[in-house]
Amino acid sequence: MTGIYDQGLPQTPANFVPLTPLSFIARTAQVYPLRPAVIHGSLTRNWRDTYARCRQLASRLAQHGVGVGDTVAVMLPNIPAMVEAHFGIPMTGAVINALNTRLDAAAIAFMLDHSETRVVLVDQEFSGVMREALRLAQVTPLVIDVSDAEYTGNGEAVGSVEYEAFIATGDAQFAWQHPASEWQAIALGYTSGTTGNPKGVVTHHRGAYLNATSNIVVWSMPHFASYLWTLPMFHCNGWCFPWTLAAIAGTNVCLRKVEAPAIFDAIRAHQVTHFCGAPIVHSTLVNAPHAMKQGISHKVSALVAGAAPPASMIEGVEQLGFDLTHVYGLTEVYGPAAVCAKQPEWMDADIGERARLMGRQGVAYTLQEGISVMDPDTMREVPADGETMGEIMFRGNIVMKGYLKNEKATLDAFAGGWFHTGDLAVLHPDGYVKIKDRSKDIIISGGENISSLEVEDVIYRHPAVLACAVVAAPDPKWGETPCAFVELKEGATVTAADMIAHCRASLAGFKTPRKVVFGVLPKTSTGKIQKFMLREQAKSASAIE
């Protein structure tokens, strides 16, 4: 039954337009055409010209037959073509699949086939792995080579046409259309599965629009922000920041390699105001030589994502003069969809208490409907006591459409009307969520649950530690015991006995690592430590002993 507010009040093109982040670049190109959009080495390009190039890309893809429902993959670092791909590809109605540049050929071949890729853009740095992936794949996409003036390697062309030549004949006034529905797919991103094939996460225009906008609100981003690309743009589409920067007429400061000297140089040269990264990225900056950090007098805001930034990292970032905000999310929720919203009174607390408060996953993003910690069996929220464990769950518009060609996994992920993250957490009395562990990372020793994150937090308090990870090692008596893998700061020396004693001073005996292994930790391209590799190493070591 319709009410009086539905009678004679139709939804028409005049009062309803599907949300899409593509509208951001169209507006900014009109309103702020000469503001810098992209800086890369000696290249600076404004928003008017960037928009024109995006439309040229879209035009040429459309001429090649690319349209709604097609997949265009990109194997690119953080360069201008990657920014353009985030607009030009969906302008055709197609879906952008930003490939992880650290994957092997077999994984890439699976993704190309699974997504039925029509076109792929390849930076020459990755020509070797892409040549092998294309050989293994069943699909035969059009391959476009992207040449970058900042690339100094010897990669060879693998495609039939070069990017600049390809878009040169495209129409800079290409009349792209809004999606027919906000629900239309805009991007595909594969999870970094450690067993079996990864799952393809499908996201939509509505979610991308809302998450890009939430980034602005949550981070209090002003117009014309200068954003440094330390976060890989392939990772959850750069947490939607390509679209965010278009909305605020900001500047994309591109960076091929995430290295401390280049980061500090870029911050100084381009007055960078914002950057994102995993804890290891921030730790790299904190532990850089003193002289390298000098000469930055303006405000720099940093987003960090991870389970719990250690107090030493938070303190170090503050000493740099940077303003740090902690966010949390997954590929399935467009990157960050929760934020540890900082309360003004926190800044009066000592560093230990401030790290405890700021290290939580926090509350829902502004335009995300909700986050909670729930019992996955009963689907009831756990008590807000900071102790009762449950699973973090999201619901709202900043949640994926589902997993490509995997109905069962999609239904399982959305059971009970919430998205199940697989992260175990508690709910604090103030409503803030705090991760305790991934379900697969809980160590069960003698029937007692040990949070690997709790042990890692203690290890990070040691002044010599740069990075660490704690995993389960098989034990004939206890079933499992904690095994710590530790990467030390340059020049630091610590023995395993010293580290165990350090842990024993703060942890119950059964939580204290029985074994400590020193060395460089395996990490993903986004700086996350690859625990699955360490678990295998711990198992192998136990088998030998």
CSV table of C-alpha atoms in Angstrom, one decimal, residues 29-373:
chain,number,residue,atom,x,y,z
A,29,ALA,CA,37.9,18.9,-14.0
A,30,GLN,CA,35.3,21.5,-14.5
A,31,VAL,CA,35.7,23.4,-11.2
A,32,TYR,CA,39.4,23.1,-10.6
A,33,PRO,CA,40.8,22.3,-14.1
A,34,LEU,CA,44.3,23.7,-13.5
A,35,ARG,CA,44.9,22.2,-10.1
A,36,PRO,CA,47.7,19.5,-10.1
A,37,ALA,CA,46.2,16.0,-10.3
A,38,VAL,CA,49.3,13.9,-10.7
A,39,ILE,CA,53.0,14.4,-9.9
A,40,HIS,CA,55.4,11.8,-11.0
A,41,GLY,CA,59.1,12.6,-11.2
A,42,SER,CA,59.4,15.6,-13.5
A,43,LEU,CA,55.8,15.2,-14.7
A,44,THR,CA,53.0,17.3,-13.4
A,45,ARG,CA,49.5,17.0,-15.0
A,46,ASN,CA,46.4,19.0,-14.1
A,47,TRP,CA,42.8,17.7,-13.5
A,48,ARG,CA,41.6,18.9,-16.9
A,49,ASP,CA,44.2,17.0,-18.8
A,50,THR,CA,43.9,13.9,-16.5
A,51,TYR,CA,40.2,13.8,-17.1
A,52,ALA,CA,40.7,14.0,-20.9
A,53,ARG,CA,43.2,11.2,-20.8
A,54,CYS,CA,40.8,9.0,-18.8
A,55,ARG,CA,38.1,9.6,-21.4
A,56,GLN,CA,40.6,8.8,-24.1
A,57,LEU,CA,41.4,5.5,-22.4
A,58,ALA,CA,37.7,4.7,-22.1
A,59,SER,CA,37.1,5.6,-25.7
A,60,ARG,CA,39.8,3.3,-27.0
A,61,LEU,CA,38.7,0.4,-24.8
A,62,ALA,CA,35.1,0.9,-26.0
A,63,GLN,CA,36.4,0.8,-29.6
A,64,HIS,CA,38.0,-2.5,-28.7
A,65,GLY,CA,34.5,-3.8,-27.7
A,66,VAL,CA,35.0,-3.4,-23.9
A,67,GLY,CA,31.7,-2.7,-22.1
A,68,VAL,CA,29.5,-3.5,-19.1
A,69,GLY,CA,30.5,-6.7,-17.4
A,70,ASP,CA,33.9,-7.0,-19.0
A,71,THR,CA,37.2,-7.2,-17.0
A,72,VAL,CA,40.2,-5.1,-17.7
A,73,ALA,CA,43.2,-6.1,-15.6
A,74,VAL,CA,46.1,-3.8,-14.7
A,75,MET,CA,49.6,-4.9,-13.6
A,76,LEU,CA,51.0,-1.5,-12.6
A,77,PRO,CA,52.9,0.3,-9.8
A,78,ASN,CA,51.8,3.6,-8.4
A,79,ILE,CA,52.2,5.6,-11.6
A,80,PRO,CA,49.9,8.0,-13.5
A,81,ALA,CA,48.5,5.3,-15.8
A,82,MET,CA,47.2,3.5,-12.6
A,83,VAL,CA,45.3,6.6,-11.6
A,84,GLU,CA,43.8,6.9,-15.1
A,85,ALA,CA,42.8,3.3,-15.1
A,86,HIS,CA,40.6,3.8,-12.0
A,87,PHE,CA,38.5,6.2,-14.0
A,88,GLY,CA,38.9,5.2,-17.7
A,89,ILE,CA,38.1,1.5,-17.3
A,90,PRO,CA,34.8,1.9,-15.3
A,91,MET,CA,33.8,4.8,-17.7
A,92,THR,CA,33.1,2.0,-20.2
A,93,GLY,CA,31.0,0.0,-17.8
A,94,ALA,CA,33.8,-2.5,-17.4
A,95,VAL,CA,35.4,-3.7,-14.1
A,96,ILE,CA,39.0,-2.9,-13.1
A,97,ASN,CA,41.0,-5.7,-11.7
A,98,ALA,CA,44.2,-4.3,-10.1
A,99,LEU,CA,46.6,-7.2,-9.9
A,100,ASN,CA,49.0,-7.6,-7.0
A,101,THR,CA,52.4,-6.9,-8.4
A,102,ARG,CA,54.1,-9.5,-6.2
A,103,LEU,CA,52.1,-12.5,-7.3
A,104,ASP,CA,53.6,-15.4,-9.3
A,105,ALA,CA,52.6,-16.3,-12.8
A,106,ALA,CA,50.3,-19.2,-11.9
A,107,ALA,CA,48.3,-17.0,-9.5
A,108,ILE,CA,48.0,-14.2,-12.1
A,109,ALA,CA,47.0,-16.7,-14.8
A,110,PHE,CA,44.2,-18.0,-12.6
A,111,MET,CA,42.9,-14.5,-12.0
A,112,LEU,CA,43.0,-13.7,-15.7
A,113,ASP,CA,41.0,-16.8,-16.5
A,114,HIS,CA,38.6,-16.6,-13.6
A,115,SER,CA,37.7,-13.0,-14.4
A,116,GLU,CA,37.6,-13.6,-18.2
A,117,THR,CA,39.9,-10.7,-18.7
A,118,ARG,CA,39.5,-8.9,-22.1
A,119,VAL,CA,42.4,-6.4,-21.8
A,120,VAL,CA,45.5,-6.1,-19.5
A,121,LEU,CA,47.8,-3.1,-19.0
A,122,VAL,CA,51.3,-4.1,-18.1
A,123,ASP,CA,54.2,-2.0,-16.7
A,124,GLN,CA,57.5,-3.2,-18.2
A,125,GLU,CA,58.9,-3.9,-14.7
A,126,PHE,CA,56.5,-6.9,-14.6
A,127,SER,CA,56.9,-8.0,-18.2
A,128,GLY,CA,58.6,-11.3,-17.2
A,129,VAL,CA,56.0,-12.6,-14.8
A,130,MET,CA,53.2,-11.4,-17.1
A,131,ARG,CA,54.7,-13.1,-20.2
A,132,GLU,CA,54.6,-16.4,-18.3
A,133,ALA,CA,51.1,-15.7,-16.9
A,134,LEU,CA,49.8,-15.1,-20.3
A,135,ARG,CA,51.4,-18.3,-21.6
A,136,LEU,CA,49.6,-20.2,-18.8
A,137,ALA,CA,46.3,-18.5,-19.1
A,138,GLN,CA,43.4,-19.8,-21.3
A,139,VAL,CA,42.2,-16.3,-22.2
A,140,THR,CA,44.0,-14.2,-24.8
A,141,PRO,CA,43.5,-10.5,-23.8
A,142,LEU,CA,44.7,-7.5,-25.6
A,143,VAL,CA,48.0,-6.6,-23.9
A,144,ILE,CA,48.9,-3.0,-23.6
A,145,ASP,CA,52.5,-2.0,-22.5
A,146,VAL,CA,52.9,0.9,-20.2
A,147,SER,CA,56.2,2.7,-20.4
A,148,ASP,CA,57.2,4.8,-17.4
A,149,ALA,CA,60.0,7.4,-17.6
A,150,GLU,CA,60.9,6.7,-13.9
A,151,TYR,CA,61.5,3.0,-14.6
A,152,THR,CA,65.2,2.2,-14.9
A,153,GLY,CA,65.1,-1.6,-15.4
A,154,ASN,CA,65.4,-3.7,-18.5
A,155,GLY,CA,61.9,-5.1,-18.8
A,156,GLU,CA,60.8,-5.9,-22.3
A,157,ALA,CA,57.5,-5.1,-24.1
A,158,VAL,CA,55.0,-8.0,-24.0
A,159,GLY,CA,52.0,-6.4,-25.6
A,160,SER,CA,50.9,-5.4,-29.1
A,161,VAL,CA,50.6,-1.7,-28.4
A,162,GLU,CA,52.1,0.9,-26.1
A,163,TYR,CA,49.7,2.8,-23.7
A,164,GLU,CA,50.4,6.3,-25.0
A,165,ALA,CA,50.0,5.2,-28.6
A,166,PHE,CA,46.8,3.4,-27.6
A,167,ILE,CA,45.1,6.3,-26.0
A,168,ALA,CA,46.4,8.9,-28.4
A,169,THR,CA,43.6,8.3,-30.9
A,170,GLY,CA,40.9,8.1,-28.2
A,171,ASP,CA,38.2,10.7,-27.9
A,172,ALA,CA,39.0,13.2,-25.1
A,173,GLN,CA,35.3,14.2,-25.0
A,174,PHE,CA,34.1,10.5,-24.8
A,175,ALA,CA,30.5,10.6,-23.5
A,176,TRP,CA,30.7,8.1,-20.7
A,177,GLN,CA,27.5,7.1,-19.0
A,178,HIS,CA,26.6,6.7,-15.3
A,179,PRO,CA,26.0,3.1,-14.4
A,180,ALA,CA,22.4,2.0,-14.9
A,181,SER,CA,22.5,0.9,-11.3
A,182,GLU,CA,24.7,1.8,-8.3
A,183,TRP,CA,24.9,-2.0,-7.8
A,184,GLN,CA,26.9,-2.4,-11.0
A,185,ALA,CA,30.3,-3.8,-10.4
A,186,ILE,CA,33.2,-1.3,-10.5
A,187,ALA,CA,36.2,-3.3,-9.3
A,188,LEU,CA,37.4,-6.8,-8.7
A,189,GLY,CA,40.1,-7.6,-6.1
A,190,TYR,CA,41.5,-11.0,-5.2
A,191,THR,CA,42.0,-12.0,-1.6
A,192,SER,CA,45.5,-13.2,-0.7
A,193,GLY,CA,44.4,-16.8,0.1
A,194,THR,CA,47.1,-19.0,1.5
A,195,THR,CA,45.4,-22.3,0.5
A,196,GLY,CA,43.6,-23.0,-2.7
A,197,ASN,CA,42.7,-20.3,-5.2
A,198,PRO,CA,42.1,-16.8,-4.0
A,199,LYS,CA,38.5,-15.4,-3.9
A,200,GLY,CA,37.5,-12.6,-6.3
A,201,VAL,CA,35.9,-9.8,-4.3
A,202,VAL,CA,33.4,-7.8,-6.4
A,203,THR,CA,32.7,-4.2,-5.4
A,204,HIS,CA,30.1,-1.7,-6.7
A,205,HIS,CA,29.8,1.9,-7.7
A,206,ARG,CA,27.7,2.8,-4.7
A,207,GLY,CA,30.2,1.4,-2.2
A,208,ALA,CA,33.2,3.0,-3.9
A,209,TYR,CA,31.5,6.4,-3.9
A,210,LEU,CA,30.6,6.1,-0.2
A,211,ASN,CA,33.9,4.8,0.9
A,212,ALA,CA,35.8,7.4,-1.1
A,213,THR,CA,33.6,10.1,0.6
A,214,SER,CA,34.1,8.5,4.1
A,215,ASN,CA,37.8,8.8,3.7
A,216,ILE,CA,37.4,12.5,3.5
A,217,VAL,CA,35.1,12.8,6.5
A,218,VAL,CA,37.0,10.3,8.7
A,219,TRP,CA,40.4,11.9,8.0
A,220,SER,CA,39.2,15.5,7.9
A,221,MET,CA,40.8,15.9,4.4
A,222,PRO,CA,40.7,19.4,3.0
A,223,HIS,CA,40.4,20.5,-0.6
A,224,PHE,CA,43.7,20.3,-2.5
A,225,ALA,CA,45.4,17.7,-0.2
A,226,SER,CA,48.7,16.4,-1.4
A,227,TYR,CA,48.6,12.6,-1.1
A,228,LEU,CA,51.7,10.4,-1.4
A,229,TRP,CA,51.1,6.9,-2.8
A,230,THR,CA,53.0,4.8,-0.3
A,231,LEU,CA,50.0,2.4,-0.3
A,232,PRO,CA,49.9,0.2,-3.4
A,233,MET,CA,47.0,1.3,-5.6
A,234,PHE,CA,46.3,-2.4,-6.4
A,235,HIS,CA,45.5,-3.0,-2.7
A,236,CYS,CA,41.7,-2.6,-2.4
A,237,ASN,CA,41.9,0.0,-5.2
A,238,GLY,CA,44.2,2.1,-3.0
A,239,TRP,CA,41.5,2.0,-0.2
A,240,CYS,CA,39.4,4.0,-2.7
A,241,PHE,CA,41.8,7.0,-2.5
A,242,PRO,CA,42.1,7.5,-6.3
A,243,TRP,CA,38.4,8.5,-6.2
A,244,THR,CA,38.9,10.4,-2.9
A,245,LEU,CA,41.6,12.6,-4.4
A,246,ALA,CA,39.4,13.4,-7.4
A,247,ALA,CA,36.6,14.5,-5.1
A,248,ILE,CA,38.7,17.0,-3.2
A,249,ALA,CA,40.8,18.1,-6.2
A,250,GLY,CA,43.9,16.7,-4.4
A,251,THR,CA,47.2,15.8,-5.9
A,252,ASN,CA,48.4,12.2,-6.5
A,253,VAL,CA,52.1,12.2,-5.7
A,254,CYS,CA,53.2,8.9,-7.3
A,255,LEU,CA,56.0,6.7,-6.0
A,256,ARG,CA,57.3,3.5,-7.8
A,257,LYS,CA,59.3,2.3,-4.8
A,258,VAL,CA,58.3,2.6,-1.1
A,259,GLU,CA,61.7,3.6,0.4
A,260,ALA,CA,62.4,6.0,3.2
A,261,PRO,CA,64.7,8.4,1.3
A,262,ALA,CA,62.1,8.7,-1.5
A,263,ILE,CA,59.3,9.2,0.9
A,264,PHE,CA,60.9,12.0,2.9
A,265,ASP,CA,62.1,13.7,-0.2
A,266,ALA,CA,58.6,13.6,-1.7
A,267,ILE,CA,57.1,15.0,1.6
A,268,ARG,CA,59.5,17.9,1.5
A,269,ALA,CA,59.4,18.6,-2.2
A,270,HIS,CA,55.6,18.4,-2.7
A,271,GLN,CA,54.4,19.4,0.8
A,272,VAL,CA,52.7,16.1,1.2
A,273,THR,CA,49.9,16.3,3.7
A,274,HIS,CA,48.6,12.7,3.7
A,275,PHE,CA,49.8,9.2,3.2
A,276,CYS,CA,48.7,5.6,4.2
A,277,GLY,CA,50.5,2.4,4.9
A,278,ALA,CA,50.9,-0.7,7.0
A,279,PRO,CA,52.8,-0.5,10.4
A,280,ILE,CA,56.0,-1.6,8.7
A,281,VAL,CA,55.9,1.4,6.4
A,282,HIS,CA,55.6,3.8,9.4
A,283,SER,CA,58.3,1.9,11.3
A,284,THR,CA,60.6,2.2,8.4
A,285,LEU,CA,60.2,6.0,8.6
A,286,VAL,CA,60.6,6.1,12.3
A,287,ASN,CA,63.8,4.1,12.2
A,288,ALA,CA,65.3,6.1,9.3
A,289,PRO,CA,68.5,8.0,10.0
A,290,HIS,CA,67.9,11.3,11.9
A,291,ALA,CA,69.3,13.5,9.1
A,292,MET,CA,66.9,12.0,6.6
A,293,LYS,CA,63.9,13.2,8.6
A,294,GLN,CA,64.9,16.9,8.8
A,295,GLY,CA,63.2,19.8,7.0
A,296,ILE,CA,59.5,18.9,7.4
A,297,SER,CA,57.7,21.7,9.2
A,298,HIS,CA,54.2,21.3,7.8
A,299,LYS,CA,51.4,19.0,9.2
A,300,VAL,CA,51.5,15.5,7.8
A,301,SER,CA,48.6,13.1,8.5
A,302,ALA,CA,49.2,9.3,8.3
A,303,LEU,CA,46.7,6.4,8.2
A,304,VAL,CA,47.9,3.1,9.5
A,305,ALA,CA,46.1,-0.2,9.1
A,306,GLY,CA,46.9,-3.3,11.0
A,307,ALA,CA,45.9,-5.3,14.0
A,308,ALA,CA,47.6,-3.1,16.7
A,309,PRO,CA,50.3,-0.5,16.0
A,310,PRO,CA,52.9,-1.0,18.7
A,311,ALA,CA,53.4,1.8,21.2
A,312,SER,CA,57.0,2.4,20.0
A,313,MET,CA,55.7,3.0,16.4
A,314,ILE,CA,53.0,5.4,17.6
A,315,GLU,CA,55.4,7.3,19.7
A,316,GLY,CA,58.0,7.4,16.9
A,317,VAL,CA,55.4,8.7,14.4
A,318,GLU,CA,54.4,11.4,16.9
A,319,GLN,CA,58.0,12.4,17.3
A,320,LEU,CA,58.2,12.9,13.6
A,321,GLY,CA,55.5,15.4,14.0
A,322,PHE,CA,53.0,13.3,12.0
A,323,ASP,CA,49.3,13.0,13.1
A,324,LEU,CA,48.5,9.2,13.1
A,325,THR,CA,45.0,7.7,12.7
A,326,HIS,CA,44.3,3.9,12.9
A,327,VAL,CA,41.9,2.3,10.5
A,328,TYR,CA,40.8,-1.3,9.9
A,329,GLY,CA,39.2,-3.2,7.1
A,330,LEU,CA,39.5,-5.9,4.5
A,331,THR,CA,39.3,-6.3,0.7
A,332,GLU,CA,35.6,-7.3,1.2
A,333,VAL,CA,34.9,-3.8,2.7
A,334,TYR,CA,36.8,-1.7,0.2
A,335,GLY,CA,39.8,-1.4,2.4
A,336,PRO,CA,39.2,0.6,5.6
A,337,ALA,CA,35.6,0.6,6.9
A,338,ALA,CA,36.3,1.2,10.5
A,339,VAL,CA,38.4,3.9,12.3
A,340,CYS,CA,39.7,4.4,15.8
A,341,ALA,CA,38.1,7.8,16.0
A,342,LYS,CA,40.3,9.8,18.3
A,343,GLN,CA,38.8,11.6,21.3
A,344,PRO,CA,40.5,14.9,22.2
A,345,GLU,CA,41.1,13.8,25.8
A,346,TRP,CA,43.3,10.9,24.6
A,347,MET,CA,46.1,13.3,23.8
A,348,ASP,CA,46.5,14.0,27.6
A,349,ALA,CA,47.2,10.4,28.4
A,350,ASP,CA,50.7,8.9,28.6
A,351,ILE,CA,52.1,7.1,25.5
A,352,GLY,CA,51.2,3.6,26.9
A,353,GLU,CA,47.6,4.5,27.5
A,354,ARG,CA,47.4,6.4,24.2
A,355,ALA,CA,48.8,3.4,22.3
A,356,ARG,CA,46.2,1.2,24.0
A,357,LEU,CA,43.3,3.5,23.0
A,358,MET,CA,44.6,4.3,19.5
A,359,GLY,CA,45.5,0.6,18.8
A,360,ARG,CA,41.9,-0.5,18.7
A,361,GLN,CA,40.0,-1.0,15.5
A,362,GLY,CA,37.4,1.4,16.6
A,363,VAL,CA,34.0,2.2,15.2
A,364,ALA,CA,32.3,2.2,11.8
A,365,TYR,CA,33.3,4.5,9.0
A,366,THR,CA,31.0,7.5,8.6
A,367,LEU,CA,29.1,6.0,5.8
A,368,GLN,CA,29.3,2.3,6.8
A,369,GLU,CA,26.1,1.2,8.5
A,370,GLY,CA,27.6,-0.8,11.4
A,371,ILE,CA,30.4,-2.8,12.9
A,372,SER,CA,30.0,-5.2,15.8
A,373,VAL,CA,31.5,-8.1,17.6
